[in-house]
Coordinates of C-alpha atoms and ligand atoms in Angstrom, one line a residue:
M1 CA 128.0 53.7 -148.6
T2 CA 129.8 53.9 -145.3
I3 CA 129.4 51.2 -142.6
F4 CA 127.5 53.7 -140.5
E5 CA 125.0 54.3 -143.3
K6 CA 124.5 50.6 -143.8
V7 CA 123.9 50.1 -140.1
L8 CA 121.2 52.8 -140.1
E9 CA 119.6 51.2 -143.1
I10 CA 119.5 47.8 -141.4
Y11 CA 117.9 49.1 -138.2
Q12 CA 115.3 51.1 -140.1
E13 CA 114.0 47.7 -141.2
Y14 CA 115.0 45.0 -138.6
Y15 CA 116.1 44.6 -135.0
I16 CA 119.2 42.5 -134.8
C17 CA 121.3 41.9 -131.6
L18 CA 124.9 43.2 -131.1
H19 CA 126.3 39.8 -131.7
C20 CA 124.7 39.5 -135.1
L21 CA 125.5 43.1 -136.0
G22 CA 129.2 42.5 -135.3
R23 CA 129.1 39.3 -137.3
M24 CA 127.9 41.2 -140.4
F25 CA 131.2 43.0 -140.4
S26 CA 133.3 40.2 -139.0
L27 CA 136.1 40.4 -141.5
L28 CA 136.7 44.0 -140.8
G29 CA 138.9 44.8 -137.7
T30 CA 140.4 41.7 -136.0
D31 CA 141.2 40.6 -132.5
T32 CA 137.8 41.3 -131.1
T33 CA 134.5 39.5 -130.6
N34 CA 131.5 40.0 -132.8
Y35 CA 129.6 41.4 -129.8
D36 CA 132.3 44.0 -129.1
R37 CA 132.5 44.8 -132.8
G38 CA 128.7 45.5 -132.9
K39 CA 128.7 47.5 -129.7
S40 CA 131.7 49.6 -130.8
L41 CA 130.0 50.3 -134.1
L42 CA 126.8 51.6 -132.3
L43 CA 128.9 53.5 -129.8
A44 CA 130.9 55.3 -132.5
M45 CA 127.7 56.1 -134.3
T46 CA 126.1 57.5 -131.2
M47 CA 129.2 59.6 -130.5
E48 CA 129.3 60.9 -134.1
N49 CA 125.6 61.9 -134.1
H50 CA 125.9 63.4 -130.6
R51 CA 128.8 65.5 -131.8
S52 CA 126.8 66.5 -134.9
Y53 CA 123.8 67.4 -132.7
L54 CA 125.9 69.6 -130.4
S55 CA 127.6 71.4 -133.3
R56 CA 125.8 74.6 -134.3
H57 CA 126.4 74.4 -138.0
E58 CA 125.2 70.9 -138.7
N59 CA 121.9 69.2 -139.4
H60 CA 120.3 68.8 -135.9
E61 CA 117.2 67.1 -137.3
G62 CA 119.3 64.4 -139.1
A63 CA 121.4 63.7 -136.0
I64 CA 118.3 63.4 -133.8
A65 CA 116.7 61.0 -136.3
N66 CA 119.8 58.9 -136.3
L67 CA 120.0 58.9 -132.5
K68 CA 116.4 57.8 -132.4
I69 CA 117.1 54.9 -134.7
L70 CA 120.0 53.8 -132.4
A71 CA 117.9 54.3 -129.3
E72 CA 114.6 52.9 -130.4
N73 CA 115.3 50.4 -133.2
A74 CA 118.7 49.2 -132.1
R75 CA 117.7 49.5 -128.4
F76 CA 121.2 50.9 -127.7
N77 CA 121.5 52.2 -124.1
P78 CA 124.1 54.9 -124.7
A79 CA 121.9 56.4 -127.5
Q80 CA 118.9 56.3 -125.2
S81 CA 121.0 58.2 -122.5
V82 CA 122.1 60.8 -124.9
L83 CA 118.6 61.6 -126.0
G84 CA 117.5 61.6 -122.3
R85 CA 120.2 64.0 -121.3
E86 CA 119.5 66.4 -124.2
G87 CA 115.8 66.3 -123.3
I88 CA 114.7 64.8 -126.5
E89 CA 111.6 62.7 -126.3
C90 CA 112.0 59.1 -127.6
N91 CA 109.6 56.3 -127.8
S92 CA 109.8 54.8 -124.3
I93 CA 108.0 51.6 -125.3
I94 CA 110.8 49.5 -126.8
S95 CA 109.7 46.3 -128.5
S96 CA 110.8 43.0 -127.0
E97 CA 110.9 41.4 -130.4
K98 CA 113.8 38.9 -130.7
C99 CA 116.8 39.4 -132.9
H100 CA 115.7 38.9 -136.5
L101 CA 118.8 36.8 -137.4
C102 CA 119.3 34.6 -134.3
K103 CA 116.1 34.8 -132.2
D104 CA 118.5 35.7 -129.3
I105 CA 120.5 32.5 -129.5
F106 CA 123.6 34.5 -129.0
S107 CA 122.2 36.1 -125.8
N108 CA 121.8 32.7 -124.4
I109 CA 125.2 31.1 -125.0
P110 CA 125.5 30.0 -121.3
E111 CA 122.2 28.1 -121.6
Y112 CA 123.5 26.3 -124.7
A113 CA 126.7 25.4 -122.9
K114 CA 124.8 24.1 -119.9
I115 CA 122.9 21.6 -122.0
A116 CA 126.2 20.2 -123.3
I117 CA 127.7 20.1 -119.9
Q118 CA 124.8 17.9 -118.7
S119 CA 125.3 15.4 -121.5
L120 CA 129.1 15.4 -121.0
H121 CA 128.6 14.3 -117.4
N122 CA 130.4 11.1 -116.6
L123 CA 132.6 11.2 -119.7
E124 CA 136.3 11.3 -119.6
F125 CA 138.0 13.4 -122.3
K126 CA 141.0 15.7 -122.8
N127 CA 139.6 18.0 -125.3
F128 CA 136.5 18.7 -127.5
L129 CA 135.2 20.4 -130.5
V130 CA 131.8 22.1 -131.1
G131 CA 130.0 21.5 -134.4
T132 CA 126.7 22.9 -135.5
T133 CA 124.0 22.0 -138.0
L134 CA 121.5 24.8 -138.6
E135 CA 117.8 24.5 -139.6
S136 CA 117.3 25.8 -143.1
Q137 CA 115.1 28.6 -141.8
I138 CA 118.1 30.2 -139.9
V139 CA 120.4 29.7 -142.9
N140 CA 117.9 31.2 -145.4
R141 CA 117.1 34.2 -143.2
G142 CA 120.8 35.0 -142.9
D143 CA 121.5 34.6 -146.6
N144 CA 118.5 36.8 -147.6
F145 CA 119.6 39.4 -145.1
K146 CA 123.2 39.6 -146.4
A147 CA 121.9 39.8 -149.9
Q148 CA 119.4 42.6 -149.1
F149 CA 122.0 44.8 -147.5
N150 CA 124.9 43.7 -149.6
L151 CA 127.0 42.6 -146.6
L152 CA 130.2 41.2 -148.0
N153 CA 132.4 41.0 -144.9
S154 CA 130.3 38.8 -142.7
E155 CA 131.1 35.4 -141.0
S156 CA 128.8 32.4 -141.0
I157 CA 126.5 32.0 -138.0
K158 CA 127.8 28.5 -137.7
N159 CA 131.4 29.6 -137.1
H160 CA 130.3 32.3 -134.8
F161 CA 128.1 30.0 -132.6
N162 CA 130.8 27.2 -132.5
R163 CA 133.4 29.7 -131.3
E164 CA 131.2 31.3 -128.7
V165 CA 129.9 28.1 -127.2
G166 CA 133.4 26.6 -127.5
K167 CA 134.9 29.4 -125.4
E168 CA 132.1 29.1 -122.8
L169 CA 132.6 25.3 -122.6
S170 CA 136.3 25.6 -122.4
N171 CA 136.0 28.0 -119.5
I172 CA 133.6 25.8 -117.6
L173 CA 135.3 22.5 -118.3
Q174 CA 138.9 23.8 -118.1
K175 CA 139.7 21.8 -121.3
P176 CA 140.9 23.1 -124.6
S177 CA 139.2 22.9 -128.0
E178 CA 140.9 20.5 -130.4
F179 CA 140.3 20.9 -134.1
T180 CA 142.0 17.9 -135.7
I181 CA 141.2 14.9 -133.5
P182 CA 138.9 15.9 -130.7
D183 CA 138.0 13.2 -128.1
I184 CA 134.5 14.5 -128.2
T185 CA 132.5 16.5 -130.7
V186 CA 129.6 18.3 -129.3
I187 CA 127.1 18.7 -132.1
Y188 CA 124.3 21.3 -131.8
T189 CA 121.3 21.2 -134.0
L190 CA 120.0 24.7 -133.9
G191 CA 116.6 25.8 -134.8
F192 CA 114.5 28.9 -134.0
A193 CA 111.9 26.8 -132.2
S194 CA 114.0 24.1 -130.6
S195 CA 117.6 22.9 -130.4
E196 CA 119.3 19.7 -129.3
V197 CA 122.8 18.5 -128.5
N198 CA 124.4 15.2 -129.5
L199 CA 127.8 13.9 -128.8
L200 CA 130.2 12.2 -131.1
I201 CA 132.7 10.2 -128.9
R202 CA 135.8 9.3 -130.7
S203 CA 136.8 5.6 -130.5
I204 CA 140.0 4.6 -128.7
F205 CA 142.4 2.2 -130.3
I206 CA 144.6 -0.3 -128.4
K207 CA 147.3 -2.2 -130.2
G208 CA 148.8 -5.4 -129.0
R209 CA 149.7 -9.0 -130.0
Y210 CA 147.7 -12.1 -129.4
N211 CA 148.6 -15.8 -129.1
K212 CA 146.1 -18.6 -129.7
Y213 CA 147.2 -21.8 -128.1
I214 CA 144.2 -23.9 -129.0
R215 CA 142.6 -25.0 -132.3
G216 CA 139.0 -24.6 -133.3
I217 CA 138.3 -21.0 -132.6
P218 CA 138.1 -18.2 -135.2
Q219 CA 139.8 -14.9 -134.8
T220 CA 136.6 -12.9 -134.9
H221 CA 132.9 -13.6 -134.5
W222 CA 131.3 -15.4 -137.4
D223 CA 127.6 -15.2 -138.1
C224 CA 125.9 -18.6 -138.3
R225 CA 125.9 -19.7 -141.9
A226 CA 122.4 -21.1 -141.8
C227 CA 120.6 -18.1 -140.4
R228 CA 123.2 -15.3 -141.0
G229 CA 123.2 -14.3 -137.3
K230 CA 119.4 -14.2 -136.7
G231 CA 119.5 -17.3 -134.6
C232 CA 118.3 -20.7 -135.6
E233 CA 118.2 -24.3 -134.4
S234 CA 121.5 -25.2 -135.9
C235 CA 123.3 -22.5 -133.9
D236 CA 121.3 -22.9 -130.7
F237 CA 119.7 -19.5 -131.4
S238 CA 123.0 -17.8 -130.7
G239 CA 123.4 -16.5 -134.3
K240 CA 127.1 -17.6 -134.1
Q241 CA 128.8 -20.2 -136.2
Y242 CA 131.4 -20.8 -133.4
K243 CA 130.7 -20.4 -129.7
T244 CA 133.7 -18.2 -129.1
S245 CA 136.5 -16.4 -130.9
V246 CA 139.8 -14.7 -130.1
E247 CA 138.0 -11.4 -130.3
K248 CA 135.4 -12.6 -127.8
K249 CA 138.0 -13.8 -125.4
I250 CA 139.8 -10.4 -125.5
S251 CA 137.4 -7.6 -126.1
P252 CA 134.8 -7.8 -123.3
E253 CA 137.3 -6.8 -120.6
F254 CA 138.2 -3.6 -122.6
V255 CA 134.6 -2.7 -123.2
K256 CA 133.8 -3.1 -119.5
E257 CA 136.8 -1.1 -118.3
A258 CA 136.1 1.7 -120.8
K259 CA 132.4 1.6 -120.1
A260 CA 132.1 1.4 -123.9
E261 CA 129.2 0.5 -126.2
S262 CA 131.0 -2.1 -128.2
S263 CA 134.3 -2.9 -129.9
K264 CA 135.7 -3.9 -133.2
F265 CA 138.7 -6.3 -133.6
H266 CA 141.2 -5.6 -136.4
G267 CA 143.8 -8.3 -136.9
A268 CA 147.0 -8.1 -139.0
G269 CA 145.7 -11.0 -141.2
R270 CA 144.1 -14.0 -139.6
E271 CA 145.0 -17.7 -139.1
D272 CA 142.5 -20.4 -139.9
I273 CA 140.2 -21.7 -137.2
D274 CA 142.3 -24.9 -136.8
V275 CA 145.6 -23.0 -136.7
K276 CA 147.5 -22.0 -133.6
M277 CA 149.1 -18.6 -133.3
L278 CA 152.4 -19.1 -131.5
G279 CA 155.7 -17.2 -131.0
K280 CA 155.4 -13.5 -130.3
G281 CA 151.8 -13.5 -131.5
R282 CA 149.9 -11.6 -134.2
P283 CA 149.4 -7.9 -134.1
F284 CA 145.9 -6.6 -133.6
V285 CA 144.2 -3.3 -132.9
L286 CA 141.0 -3.2 -130.8
E287 CA 138.7 -0.3 -131.5
I288 CA 136.7 0.6 -128.5
I289 CA 133.5 2.3 -129.5
H290 CA 131.8 5.1 -127.5
P291 CA 134.0 4.8 -124.4
E292 CA 133.1 6.8 -121.3
I293 CA 136.6 6.2 -119.9
R294 CA 139.6 6.8 -122.2
N295 CA 142.5 6.3 -119.8
L296 CA 142.7 2.6 -119.3
N297 CA 145.1 0.7 -117.1
L298 CA 146.3 -1.6 -119.9
E299 CA 148.5 -3.6 -117.7
K300 CA 145.6 -4.5 -115.4
I301 CA 143.4 -5.4 -118.4
Q302 CA 146.1 -7.6 -119.9
K303 CA 146.5 -9.5 -116.7
K304 CA 142.7 -10.0 -116.4
V305 CA 142.3 -11.2 -120.0
N306 CA 145.3 -13.5 -119.7
K307 CA 144.2 -14.9 -116.4
R308 CA 140.7 -15.7 -117.7
N309 CA 142.0 -17.3 -120.9
K310 CA 145.0 -19.2 -119.6
K311 CA 146.5 -21.7 -122.1
K312 CA 143.9 -20.6 -124.7
V313 CA 144.4 -17.0 -125.7
Q314 CA 147.0 -14.5 -124.4
I315 CA 147.7 -10.9 -125.1
T316 CA 150.9 -8.8 -124.8
N317 CA 152.5 -5.5 -125.7
L318 CA 149.4 -3.3 -125.3
V319 CA 149.8 0.3 -126.2
Y320 CA 147.5 3.1 -127.3
S321 CA 147.1 3.3 -131.1
S322 CA 145.2 5.2 -133.7
K323 CA 142.8 4.8 -136.6
E324 CA 145.7 5.2 -139.1
Q325 CA 147.4 2.2 -137.5
V326 CA 144.4 0.1 -138.3
K327 CA 144.9 0.9 -142.0
N328 CA 148.6 0.1 -141.7
L329 CA 147.8 -3.1 -140.0
K330 CA 145.6 -4.3 -142.9
F331 CA 148.1 -3.1 -145.5
N332 CA 151.2 -4.6 -143.9
A333 CA 149.5 -7.9 -143.2
E334 CA 149.9 -8.8 -146.9
N335 CA 153.5 -7.6 -147.0
T336 CA 155.0 -9.1 -143.9
K337 CA 156.8 -12.4 -143.8
K338 CA 155.3 -15.1 -141.7
V339 CA 156.8 -18.4 -140.5
Y340 CA 154.5 -21.5 -140.3
R341 CA 155.0 -25.0 -138.9
A342 CA 153.1 -27.7 -140.7
L343 CA 152.7 -31.3 -139.6
T344 CA 151.8 -33.3 -142.7
S345 CA 150.8 -36.9 -143.6
S346 CA 151.8 -38.5 -146.8
F347 CA 149.8 -40.9 -148.9
E348 CA 152.8 -43.2 -149.4
S349 CA 155.5 -44.4 -147.0
I350 CA 159.0 -43.3 -147.8
T351 CA 162.4 -43.7 -146.3
K352 CA 164.3 -41.0 -144.5
E353 CA 166.8 -40.8 -147.3
K354 CA 164.1 -40.5 -149.9
F355 CA 162.5 -37.7 -147.8
Y356 CA 165.6 -35.6 -147.6
S357 CA 166.3 -36.0 -151.3
I358 CA 162.8 -34.7 -152.0
L359 CA 163.3 -32.0 -149.5
N360 CA 166.2 -30.7 -151.5
K361 CA 164.0 -30.6 -154.6
L362 CA 161.3 -28.7 -152.6
K363 CA 163.9 -26.1 -151.6
D364 CA 165.0 -25.8 -155.2
T365 CA 161.5 -25.4 -156.4
F366 CA 160.1 -23.0 -153.7
E367 CA 162.8 -21.0 -152.0
N368 CA 162.7 -17.4 -153.1
Q369 CA 160.2 -18.3 -155.8
K370 CA 156.6 -17.3 -156.4
V371 CA 153.6 -19.7 -156.3
Q372 CA 150.3 -19.2 -158.1
Q373 CA 147.3 -19.6 -155.9
R374 CA 143.8 -19.6 -157.2
T375 CA 141.3 -18.7 -154.4
P376 CA 140.8 -22.0 -152.5
N377 CA 137.4 -23.6 -152.6
R378 CA 137.2 -23.4 -148.8
V379 CA 137.3 -19.6 -148.7
S380 CA 135.6 -18.9 -152.0
H381 CA 132.4 -17.9 -150.2
R382 CA 134.1 -14.8 -148.8
R383 CA 136.9 -14.0 -151.1
A384 CA 136.9 -13.1 -154.8
D385 CA 137.9 -15.9 -157.2
K386 CA 141.3 -14.9 -158.6
I387 CA 144.9 -16.0 -158.9
R388 CA 147.3 -14.6 -156.3
E389 CA 151.1 -14.7 -156.6
K390 CA 152.8 -15.3 -153.3
K391 CA 156.5 -15.5 -152.5
I392 CA 158.0 -18.4 -150.5
Y393 CA 161.2 -17.5 -148.8
Q394 CA 162.5 -20.6 -147.1
I395 CA 161.5 -24.3 -146.4
E396 CA 162.9 -26.5 -143.7
G397 CA 161.8 -30.2 -143.3
K398 CA 162.1 -33.0 -140.8
F399 CA 161.4 -36.7 -141.2
V400 CA 159.2 -37.8 -138.3
K401 CA 157.8 -41.2 -139.5
P402 CA 157.7 -42.8 -142.9
K403 CA 154.3 -41.2 -143.5
V404 CA 154.7 -38.1 -141.2
F405 CA 156.8 -35.1 -142.0
E406 CA 157.2 -31.7 -140.4
F407 CA 157.9 -28.5 -142.3
V408 CA 158.7 -24.9 -141.4
V409 CA 157.8 -22.6 -144.2
E410 CA 158.6 -18.9 -144.3
A411 CA 156.2 -17.2 -146.7
Q412 CA 154.7 -13.8 -147.7
G413 CA 151.6 -12.7 -145.7
G414 CA 148.4 -14.0 -147.2
T415 CA 149.9 -17.2 -148.6
Y416 CA 147.5 -20.2 -148.3
I417 CA 149.9 -22.6 -146.6
K418 CA 147.6 -25.7 -146.5
E419 CA 147.2 -25.3 -150.3
I420 CA 150.9 -25.0 -150.9
I421 CA 151.1 -28.4 -149.3
H422 CA 148.2 -30.4 -150.8
G423 CA 147.9 -28.4 -154.0
D424 CA 144.1 -27.8 -153.8
N425 CA 143.5 -30.1 -156.9
G426 CA 145.9 -28.1 -159.0
R427 CA 144.5 -24.7 -158.0
T428 CA 147.8 -23.9 -156.2
T429 CA 151.0 -24.6 -158.2
P430 CA 153.6 -25.7 -157.6
S431 CA 152.7 -27.7 -154.5
F432 CA 154.3 -30.3 -152.2
T433 CA 151.9 -32.9 -153.6
E434 CA 153.3 -32.1 -157.1
I435 CA 156.9 -32.4 -156.1
F436 CA 156.4 -35.6 -154.0
G437 CA 154.4 -37.2 -156.8
F438 CA 151.7 -38.4 -154.4
P439 CA 149.2 -36.6 -152.1
I440 CA 150.6 -34.8 -149.0
E441 CA 148.1 -33.5 -146.5
C442 CA 148.4 -30.8 -143.9
K443 CA 147.3 -32.2 -140.6
Q444 CA 148.3 -29.4 -138.2
L445 CA 149.4 -25.8 -138.8
D446 CA 150.8 -23.3 -136.4
V447 CA 152.0 -19.7 -137.0
L448 CA 155.4 -19.4 -135.4
K449 CA 156.3 -15.9 -136.2
I450 CA 155.0 -12.7 -137.8
Y451 CA 157.6 -10.2 -138.8
Ligands
ZN1 ZN1 121.2 37.9 -133.1
ZN2 ZN1 121.8 -20.0 -136.9

């Protein structure tokens, strides 16, 4: 069966618009739109039947019947004109029934674009993508139609709609479509009765480093242990275990500047609440969720954050980042070397000489060796109980007082430093306590460097 015959068969049963007609043969003939494809088809058919009608030798009646299908059923203007010119009567009352396949969605593309434009108002973005979910009624109707007429070269209505609205939006907005990582995805939910538009706004990611110059605040917000964040007497109905956090000191300024909904803080590992983060700081990525503004003045934000949190928390090296870097950040945290300074107190008084001779033993035991650490009791409520092997690279020590020593330890990321020192009742081995032969406690810990 030729395409022409198939088209006549279709219009004998249904009215479909030129967009939908073209879509049914979308894989045939490239570099054109479905609308032009549909229109060209009907025009070529009108011409062929006109020629046949004018020819003396051919089937006039057949040509007239076909032209009538094109003029009446397909509502094709050129076919109507041909019949008019040849003085052939055709049914002047043409139905206003909508396209069987799209209910005239494709004739109203500018309207659909307009709804999106309204919801994109106030948003800053470089590019976008259109996505569509279809009500099952539209999908089923299209599938049945293709099956009935054995149409094997068609395109999905979804692709067709996305492309047409995408072109329209691109023209109005003067911004390109972006298929891999669009700033905004405009999602249409299309139905015969009603449709709606929703926006998916991609998060922005800002990478930087932070320093924590005070003890007693966690890196990120912790829900109150007693009420799990609901708010209770013990947390003063704040739902928080700690009043503030590094995250809370940093992120609000970004959220405000980006006119965002919220944010999420991703640190390259974390120090304990009572541990300072010194040196060049710890890498972090701040994910800013649902931002209206994407081009931020990072320098200005950094200044504001640092001014507000003077001598407490500071940020540096801000640059734009990506979702992938969040994954790298988490992965690398376990594999990067870190340098810690620990101020310790000893159970027994020892002389300077004794200290330095034990320090040599510590170096022999730990340097470039692995330690076994069973999950410490203090974190067992949030980490699985297992034994981790961590490498210690270097240990330096300084005698401060007979019962006070300072150590600088270079270790693999994720090492529990306090446990290396006190031994955690044998859960970490070897430990300083083990080598000294009496308990050594970690009084203060600072992170000096993260490679
Ligand atoms: Zn249609
Ligand atoms: Zn509470």
